[in-house]
Amino acid sequence: YQAKAEGGGFRFYNPAQNRYTRQRLSTLQGLRRALGQGELLLHYQPVLDLKTQTLRRMEALVRWQDPERGMVPPNEFVPLAEESGIIQELDLFVLEQALREAHTHGLEFSLNLSARNFHDPHFVELAARLLQQYPLGRGRLWLEITETALMLEREKAIYNLQALRNLGTRIALDDFGMGYSSLAYLKHLPVDLLKLDKQFVAGIGNPRDEAILHSMISLGHSLGLEVLAEGVESPSQLAWLRAAGCDLAQGYYIGMPSPSGGGGFAFTTPLAPEP
Ligand code: C2E
Ligand code: MG
Ligand code: MG
Ligand code: MG
């Protein structure tokens, strides 16, 4: 619906669209306030190692606790933050918060970076400063980026990626299979992990989706990367992925995103016993 609202071309007066614009403005105002007044917080979702059946790390997912609207999911404000430029402040907040919380837990963790920040050298510099301020140990912080983010200005993207990787972070390609980047491009990318999009996992049971999953897993392994499946919602999906040789998995069946609460992280369901 973004393209519809933003796209150029013919425009007719449209009361519904006007309401939509006003709503976006008020969301944006609210978001500015949220950043200033500490209404943003992180939920964490566990990543399960399918070989050892243990917790490998946590993914930080931003939430907005709006006093009026309640808990607002990122899809309702991250795109708006990207368009308005406050995404830099937002992702830096998330980075600092996660670095702080990870320090007290001693876990590996992972966070999402907006495409827009990834192409901003100033962001990379500020992020680097935070990484030095909260030393976590090499390889303990993962940055998740999407294929589409990397497609634009490829050289610059790779340069920034490498800069962050040189600081000891590791890089995951998020929503893999959903973007438009060519597979040939993958060989140039300094990434460590492929996260297969949940759409494919939802299709387990369908031979075409299963064929695609098999080939993405083997592609990842051939390139020396680990492969993670997102959106695991059932024991049968989990079993299928384990049998297919997938390394890691995440999803509501394994554990819901939840506040860290300081008390360690629990899986929502007991892990399925080895077959
Ligand atoms: P993502 O990084 O691909 O995160 C996975 C999303 O899938 C999360 O939604 C998660 O709650 C949801 N999910 C996890 N397990 C399941 C499952 O079994 N089934 C289904 N249907 N969904 C599942 P969430 O938290 O609403 O985040 C949506 C997106 O917002 C993220 O997608 C990420 O692209 C973006 N995002 C989240 N936090 C941040 C942030 O701090 N900064 C930026 N720039 N983007 C963020
Ligand atoms: Mg992610
Ligand atoms: Mg994803
Ligand atoms: Mg996503």
Short mmCIF file of C-alpha atoms and ligand atoms in Angstrom, two decimals:
data_model
loop_
_atom_site.label_atom_id
_atom_site.label_comp_id
_atom_site.label_asym_id
_atom_site.label_seq_id
_atom_site.Cartn_x
_atom_site.Cartn_y
_atom_site.Cartn_z
CA TYR A 1 0.00 0.00 0.00
CA GLN A 2 3.09 2.16 0.32
CA ALA A 3 3.55 2.42 -3.42
CA LYS A 4 -0.05 3.48 -3.79
CA ALA A 5 0.32 6.29 -1.30
CA GLU A 6 3.74 7.42 -2.45
CA GLY A 7 3.69 6.73 -6.17
CA GLY A 8 3.63 9.67 -8.51
CA GLY A 9 1.27 9.99 -11.42
CA PHE A 10 -2.35 10.95 -11.24
CA ARG A 11 -3.81 12.00 -7.94
CA PHE A 12 -7.43 12.57 -7.18
CA TYR A 13 -8.69 14.01 -3.96
CA ASN A 14 -9.43 11.08 -1.80
CA PRO A 15 -10.72 11.45 1.75
CA ALA A 16 -9.56 7.97 2.68
CA GLN A 17 -6.05 8.79 1.53
CA ASN A 18 -6.13 12.03 3.43
CA ARG A 19 -7.02 10.15 6.57
CA TYR A 20 -4.20 7.76 5.82
CA THR A 21 -1.70 10.62 5.52
CA ARG A 22 -2.85 12.15 8.78
CA GLN A 23 -2.55 8.80 10.48
CA ARG A 24 1.02 8.38 9.25
CA LEU A 25 1.94 11.83 10.50
CA SER A 26 0.60 11.08 13.92
CA THR A 27 2.36 7.71 13.99
CA LEU A 28 5.59 9.47 13.09
CA GLN A 29 5.12 12.04 15.83
CA GLY A 30 4.41 9.26 18.25
CA LEU A 31 7.54 7.43 17.17
CA ARG A 32 9.71 10.50 17.77
CA ARG A 33 8.25 10.70 21.26
CA ALA A 34 8.74 6.97 21.74
CA LEU A 35 12.46 7.25 21.01
CA GLY A 36 12.80 10.16 23.41
CA GLN A 37 10.79 8.66 26.23
CA GLY A 38 11.92 5.07 26.22
CA GLU A 39 8.78 3.46 24.78
CA LEU A 40 10.83 1.19 22.55
CA LEU A 41 11.96 -2.15 23.87
CA LEU A 42 13.37 -5.40 22.62
CA HIS A 43 11.85 -8.82 22.53
CA TYR A 44 14.11 -11.80 21.95
CA GLN A 45 13.41 -14.97 20.02
CA PRO A 46 15.55 -18.08 20.53
CA VAL A 47 17.53 -19.72 17.72
CA LEU A 48 17.68 -23.49 18.06
CA ASP A 49 20.68 -25.54 16.96
CA LEU A 50 19.12 -28.54 15.20
CA LYS A 51 22.17 -30.76 15.66
CA THR A 52 22.73 -30.27 19.37
CA GLN A 53 19.16 -29.31 20.35
CA THR A 54 20.47 -26.35 22.30
CA LEU A 55 19.93 -22.62 22.34
CA ARG A 56 22.41 -21.05 19.94
CA ARG A 57 21.50 -17.38 20.28
CA MET A 58 18.67 -14.82 20.48
CA GLU A 59 17.33 -12.46 17.83
CA ALA A 60 16.40 -9.00 19.09
CA LEU A 61 13.14 -7.68 17.62
CA VAL A 62 12.07 -4.13 18.32
CA ARG A 63 8.66 -3.36 19.88
CA TRP A 64 6.92 -0.10 20.59
CA GLN A 65 4.95 0.06 23.79
CA ASP A 66 2.61 2.92 22.92
CA PRO A 67 0.64 4.18 25.96
CA GLU A 68 -2.46 4.56 23.75
CA ARG A 69 -2.18 1.78 21.18
CA GLY A 70 -0.45 -0.87 23.23
CA MET A 71 2.27 -3.06 21.73
CA VAL A 72 2.94 -1.97 18.14
CA PRO A 73 4.74 -4.47 15.84
CA PRO A 74 7.73 -3.26 13.75
CA ASN A 75 5.96 -3.68 10.42
CA GLU A 76 3.74 -0.79 11.49
CA PHE A 77 6.54 1.65 12.21
CA VAL A 78 9.89 0.50 10.76
CA PRO A 79 8.89 1.38 7.15
CA LEU A 80 7.75 4.79 8.32
CA ALA A 81 10.97 5.30 10.26
CA GLU A 82 12.88 4.39 7.09
CA GLU A 83 11.05 6.94 4.97
CA SER A 84 11.44 9.72 7.50
CA GLY A 85 15.09 9.12 8.33
CA ILE A 86 14.65 8.34 12.03
CA ILE A 87 15.59 4.75 11.29
CA GLN A 88 19.20 5.65 12.04
CA GLU A 89 18.30 6.66 15.58
CA LEU A 90 16.04 3.63 15.91
CA ASP A 91 18.59 1.03 14.85
CA LEU A 92 21.31 2.65 16.97
CA PHE A 93 18.95 2.50 19.93
CA VAL A 94 18.36 -1.20 19.26
CA LEU A 95 22.08 -1.84 18.88
CA GLU A 96 22.97 -0.13 22.13
CA GLN A 97 20.12 -1.74 24.05
CA ALA A 98 21.00 -5.19 22.76
CA LEU A 99 24.70 -4.71 23.49
CA ARG A 100 23.84 -3.69 27.02
CA GLU A 101 21.46 -6.57 27.62
CA ALA A 102 23.73 -9.12 25.98
CA HIS A 103 26.49 -8.06 28.28
CA THR A 104 24.51 -9.21 31.28
CA HIS A 105 23.39 -12.50 29.68
CA GLY A 106 26.59 -13.60 28.06
CA LEU A 107 24.67 -14.93 25.04
CA GLU A 108 25.28 -14.56 21.35
CA PHE A 109 22.64 -12.40 19.78
CA SER A 110 21.45 -11.04 16.50
CA LEU A 111 19.73 -7.86 15.36
CA ASN A 112 18.20 -6.40 12.21
CA LEU A 113 19.64 -3.47 10.30
CA SER A 114 17.60 -1.43 7.90
CA ALA A 115 18.80 -1.26 4.31
CA ARG A 116 18.90 2.46 4.55
CA ASN A 117 21.40 2.51 7.41
CA PHE A 118 23.53 0.03 5.72
CA HIS A 119 24.31 2.50 2.98
CA ASP A 120 25.01 5.35 5.36
CA PRO A 121 28.72 5.65 6.28
CA HIS A 122 27.80 7.84 9.25
CA PHE A 123 25.64 5.04 10.65
CA VAL A 124 28.47 2.56 10.18
CA GLU A 125 30.79 4.89 12.07
CA LEU A 126 28.36 5.33 14.97
CA ALA A 127 27.69 1.61 15.08
CA ALA A 128 31.42 0.94 15.14
CA ARG A 129 31.79 3.30 18.08
CA LEU A 130 29.10 1.44 20.02
CA LEU A 131 30.72 -1.90 19.23
CA GLN A 132 33.98 -0.65 20.69
CA GLN A 133 32.23 0.77 23.73
CA TYR A 134 30.59 -2.56 24.60
CA PRO A 135 33.12 -5.22 23.77
CA LEU A 136 31.27 -8.46 23.32
CA GLY A 137 33.94 -10.76 22.06
CA ARG A 138 34.45 -11.56 18.43
CA GLY A 139 31.70 -13.38 16.61
CA ARG A 140 29.09 -12.91 19.30
CA LEU A 141 27.03 -10.23 17.57
CA TRP A 142 25.16 -11.01 14.38
CA LEU A 143 23.77 -8.40 12.02
CA GLU A 144 20.82 -9.38 9.83
CA ILE A 145 20.36 -7.68 6.52
CA THR A 146 18.12 -8.41 3.58
CA GLU A 147 19.18 -9.27 0.07
CA THR A 148 17.40 -6.25 -1.28
CA ALA A 149 19.44 -4.04 1.03
CA LEU A 150 22.61 -5.36 -0.52
CA MET A 151 21.53 -5.08 -4.09
CA LEU A 152 21.59 -1.31 -4.23
CA GLU A 153 25.06 0.17 -4.65
CA ARG A 154 26.65 -3.17 -4.30
CA GLU A 155 30.28 -2.01 -3.96
CA LYS A 156 29.49 0.37 -1.15
CA ALA A 157 27.30 -2.21 0.54
CA ILE A 158 30.09 -4.78 0.47
CA TYR A 159 32.56 -2.23 1.78
CA ASN A 160 30.33 -1.35 4.75
CA LEU A 161 29.54 -4.98 5.38
CA GLN A 162 33.23 -5.77 5.50
CA ALA A 163 33.89 -2.82 7.82
CA LEU A 164 31.34 -4.12 10.32
CA ARG A 165 32.57 -7.65 9.94
CA ASN A 166 36.14 -6.52 10.63
CA LEU A 167 34.89 -5.28 13.98
CA GLY A 168 34.01 -8.84 14.90
CA THR A 169 30.34 -8.97 13.95
CA ARG A 170 28.96 -11.75 11.81
CA ILE A 171 26.51 -11.27 9.01
CA ALA A 172 23.26 -13.08 8.26
CA LEU A 173 21.31 -12.71 5.04
CA ASP A 174 17.70 -12.38 6.22
CA ASP A 175 14.55 -13.43 4.34
CA PHE A 176 16.74 -15.32 1.87
CA GLY A 177 14.88 -16.35 -1.25
CA MET A 178 12.52 -13.37 -1.17
CA GLY A 179 14.78 -10.69 -2.66
CA TYR A 180 15.84 -10.07 -6.20
CA SER A 181 19.58 -10.45 -5.97
CA SER A 182 21.17 -12.90 -8.33
CA LEU A 183 22.72 -16.06 -6.98
CA ALA A 184 25.98 -15.17 -8.69
CA TYR A 185 26.15 -12.12 -6.46
CA LEU A 186 26.12 -14.33 -3.38
CA LYS A 187 29.67 -15.46 -4.06
CA HIS A 188 30.98 -11.92 -3.51
CA LEU A 189 29.16 -11.33 -0.24
CA PRO A 190 30.96 -11.55 3.07
CA VAL A 191 28.08 -13.34 4.82
CA ASP A 192 28.16 -16.17 7.33
CA LEU A 193 24.59 -17.39 7.46
CA LEU A 194 21.53 -17.73 5.24
CA LYS A 195 18.13 -17.27 6.90
CA LEU A 196 15.55 -18.97 4.72
CA ASP A 197 12.32 -17.01 4.61
CA LYS A 198 9.35 -18.36 6.54
CA GLN A 199 7.28 -18.52 3.38
CA PHE A 200 9.23 -21.63 2.30
CA VAL A 201 8.87 -23.26 5.70
CA ALA A 202 5.12 -22.64 5.58
CA GLY A 203 5.14 -24.58 2.31
CA ILE A 204 6.64 -27.76 3.77
CA GLY A 205 4.36 -30.55 2.58
CA ASN A 206 4.28 -29.01 -0.88
CA PRO A 207 6.85 -30.71 -3.16
CA ARG A 208 7.86 -27.47 -4.85
CA ASP A 209 8.59 -25.64 -1.61
CA GLU A 210 10.44 -28.69 -0.35
CA ALA A 211 12.56 -28.80 -3.50
CA ILE A 212 13.42 -25.12 -3.09
CA LEU A 213 14.32 -25.62 0.58
CA HIS A 214 16.55 -28.60 -0.25
CA SER A 215 18.42 -26.60 -2.87
CA MET A 216 18.82 -23.52 -0.67
CA ILE A 217 20.21 -25.66 2.15
CA SER A 218 22.68 -27.33 -0.16
CA LEU A 219 23.62 -24.02 -1.79
CA GLY A 220 24.38 -22.55 1.65
CA HIS A 221 26.45 -25.55 2.64
CA SER A 222 28.35 -25.58 -0.65
CA LEU A 223 29.30 -21.98 0.01
CA GLY A 224 30.48 -22.88 3.50
CA LEU A 225 27.60 -21.08 5.21
CA GLU A 226 25.26 -22.16 7.96
CA VAL A 227 21.57 -22.27 7.11
CA LEU A 228 18.70 -21.22 9.38
CA ALA A 229 14.99 -21.74 8.72
CA GLU A 230 12.57 -19.06 9.94
CA GLY A 231 8.93 -19.41 10.89
CA VAL A 232 8.87 -22.96 12.27
CA GLU A 233 5.37 -23.37 13.67
CA SER A 234 4.95 -27.13 14.02
CA PRO A 235 6.81 -30.25 15.13
CA SER A 236 6.51 -31.73 11.64
CA GLN A 237 8.21 -28.70 10.07
CA LEU A 238 10.96 -28.97 12.65
CA ALA A 239 11.44 -32.68 11.92
CA TRP A 240 11.49 -32.08 8.16
CA LEU A 241 14.15 -29.37 8.48
CA ARG A 242 16.33 -31.49 10.72
CA ALA A 243 16.13 -34.40 8.30
CA ALA A 244 16.95 -32.04 5.42
CA GLY A 245 20.20 -31.07 7.14
CA CYS A 246 19.25 -27.52 8.07
CA ASP A 247 21.55 -26.23 10.84
CA LEU A 248 19.38 -23.83 12.82
CA ALA A 249 15.72 -22.98 13.27
CA GLN A 250 13.54 -20.25 14.68
CA GLY A 251 9.79 -19.94 15.04
CA TYR A 252 6.76 -19.82 17.28
CA TYR A 253 6.87 -23.59 17.81
CA ILE A 254 10.41 -23.27 19.17
CA GLY A 255 9.99 -20.05 21.09
CA MET A 256 7.99 -16.84 20.87
CA PRO A 257 9.72 -13.47 20.86
CA SER A 258 9.49 -12.30 24.47
CA PRO A 259 11.02 -9.80 26.88
CA SER A 260 14.32 -11.02 28.27
CA GLY A 261 13.07 -10.40 31.80
CA GLY A 262 16.58 -10.88 33.12
CA GLY A 263 15.76 -14.47 34.01
CA GLY A 264 17.17 -16.39 31.11
CA PHE A 265 15.31 -17.53 28.04
CA ALA A 266 12.84 -20.35 27.91
CA PHE A 267 11.67 -22.31 24.91
CA THR A 268 7.88 -22.18 24.65
CA THR A 269 7.56 -25.88 23.94
CA PRO A 270 9.67 -28.73 25.21
CA LEU A 271 12.03 -29.66 22.42
CA ALA A 272 10.97 -32.63 20.39
CA PRO A 273 12.99 -35.71 21.31
CA GLU A 274 15.41 -37.03 18.72
CA PRO A 275 13.61 -39.52 16.47
P1 C2E B 1 12.59 -10.60 10.49
O1 C2E B 1 13.91 -10.09 10.93
O2 C2E B 1 12.58 -11.51 9.32
O3 C2E B 1 11.96 -11.26 11.79
C1 C2E B 1 11.11 -12.37 11.79
C2 C2E B 1 9.68 -11.98 12.06
O4 C2E B 1 8.88 -13.16 12.04
C3 C2E B 1 9.45 -11.33 13.42
O5 C2E B 1 8.35 -10.44 13.28
C4 C2E B 1 9.04 -12.52 14.27
O6 C2E B 1 8.28 -12.16 15.40
C5 C2E B 1 8.20 -13.29 13.27
N1 C2E B 1 8.16 -14.72 13.57
C6 C2E B 1 8.98 -15.46 14.33
N2 C2E B 1 8.61 -16.74 14.36
C7 C2E B 1 7.51 -16.84 13.58
C8 C2E B 1 6.65 -17.93 13.22
O7 C2E B 1 6.82 -19.07 13.62
N3 C2E B 1 5.61 -17.63 12.39
C9 C2E B 1 5.39 -16.37 11.93
N4 C2E B 1 4.35 -16.17 11.12
N5 C2E B 1 6.18 -15.32 12.26
C10 C2E B 1 7.22 -15.56 13.08
P2 C2E B 1 8.40 -8.99 13.92
O8 C2E B 1 9.06 -9.03 15.26
O9 C2E B 1 7.03 -8.42 13.80
O10 C2E B 1 9.40 -8.24 12.94
C11 C2E B 1 9.09 -8.04 11.58
C12 C2E B 1 10.26 -7.47 10.84
O11 C2E B 1 10.56 -6.14 11.31
C13 C2E B 1 11.56 -8.24 11.00
O12 C2E B 1 11.58 -9.38 10.15
C14 C2E B 1 12.59 -7.20 10.64
O13 C2E B 1 12.73 -7.13 9.23
C15 C2E B 1 11.94 -5.92 11.13
N6 C2E B 1 12.57 -5.53 12.42
C16 C2E B 1 12.38 -6.04 13.65
N7 C2E B 1 13.15 -5.42 14.56
C17 C2E B 1 13.86 -4.49 13.89
C18 C2E B 1 14.87 -3.52 14.26
O14 C2E B 1 15.30 -3.41 15.42
N8 C2E B 1 15.37 -2.73 13.26
C19 C2E B 1 14.94 -2.86 11.96
N9 C2E B 1 15.49 -2.03 11.04
N10 C2E B 1 14.04 -3.76 11.59
C20 C2E B 1 13.50 -4.56 12.52
MG MG B 2 15.69 -10.89 11.22
MG MG B 3 13.32 -12.90 8.24
MG MG B 4 11.48 -9.76 7.48
#
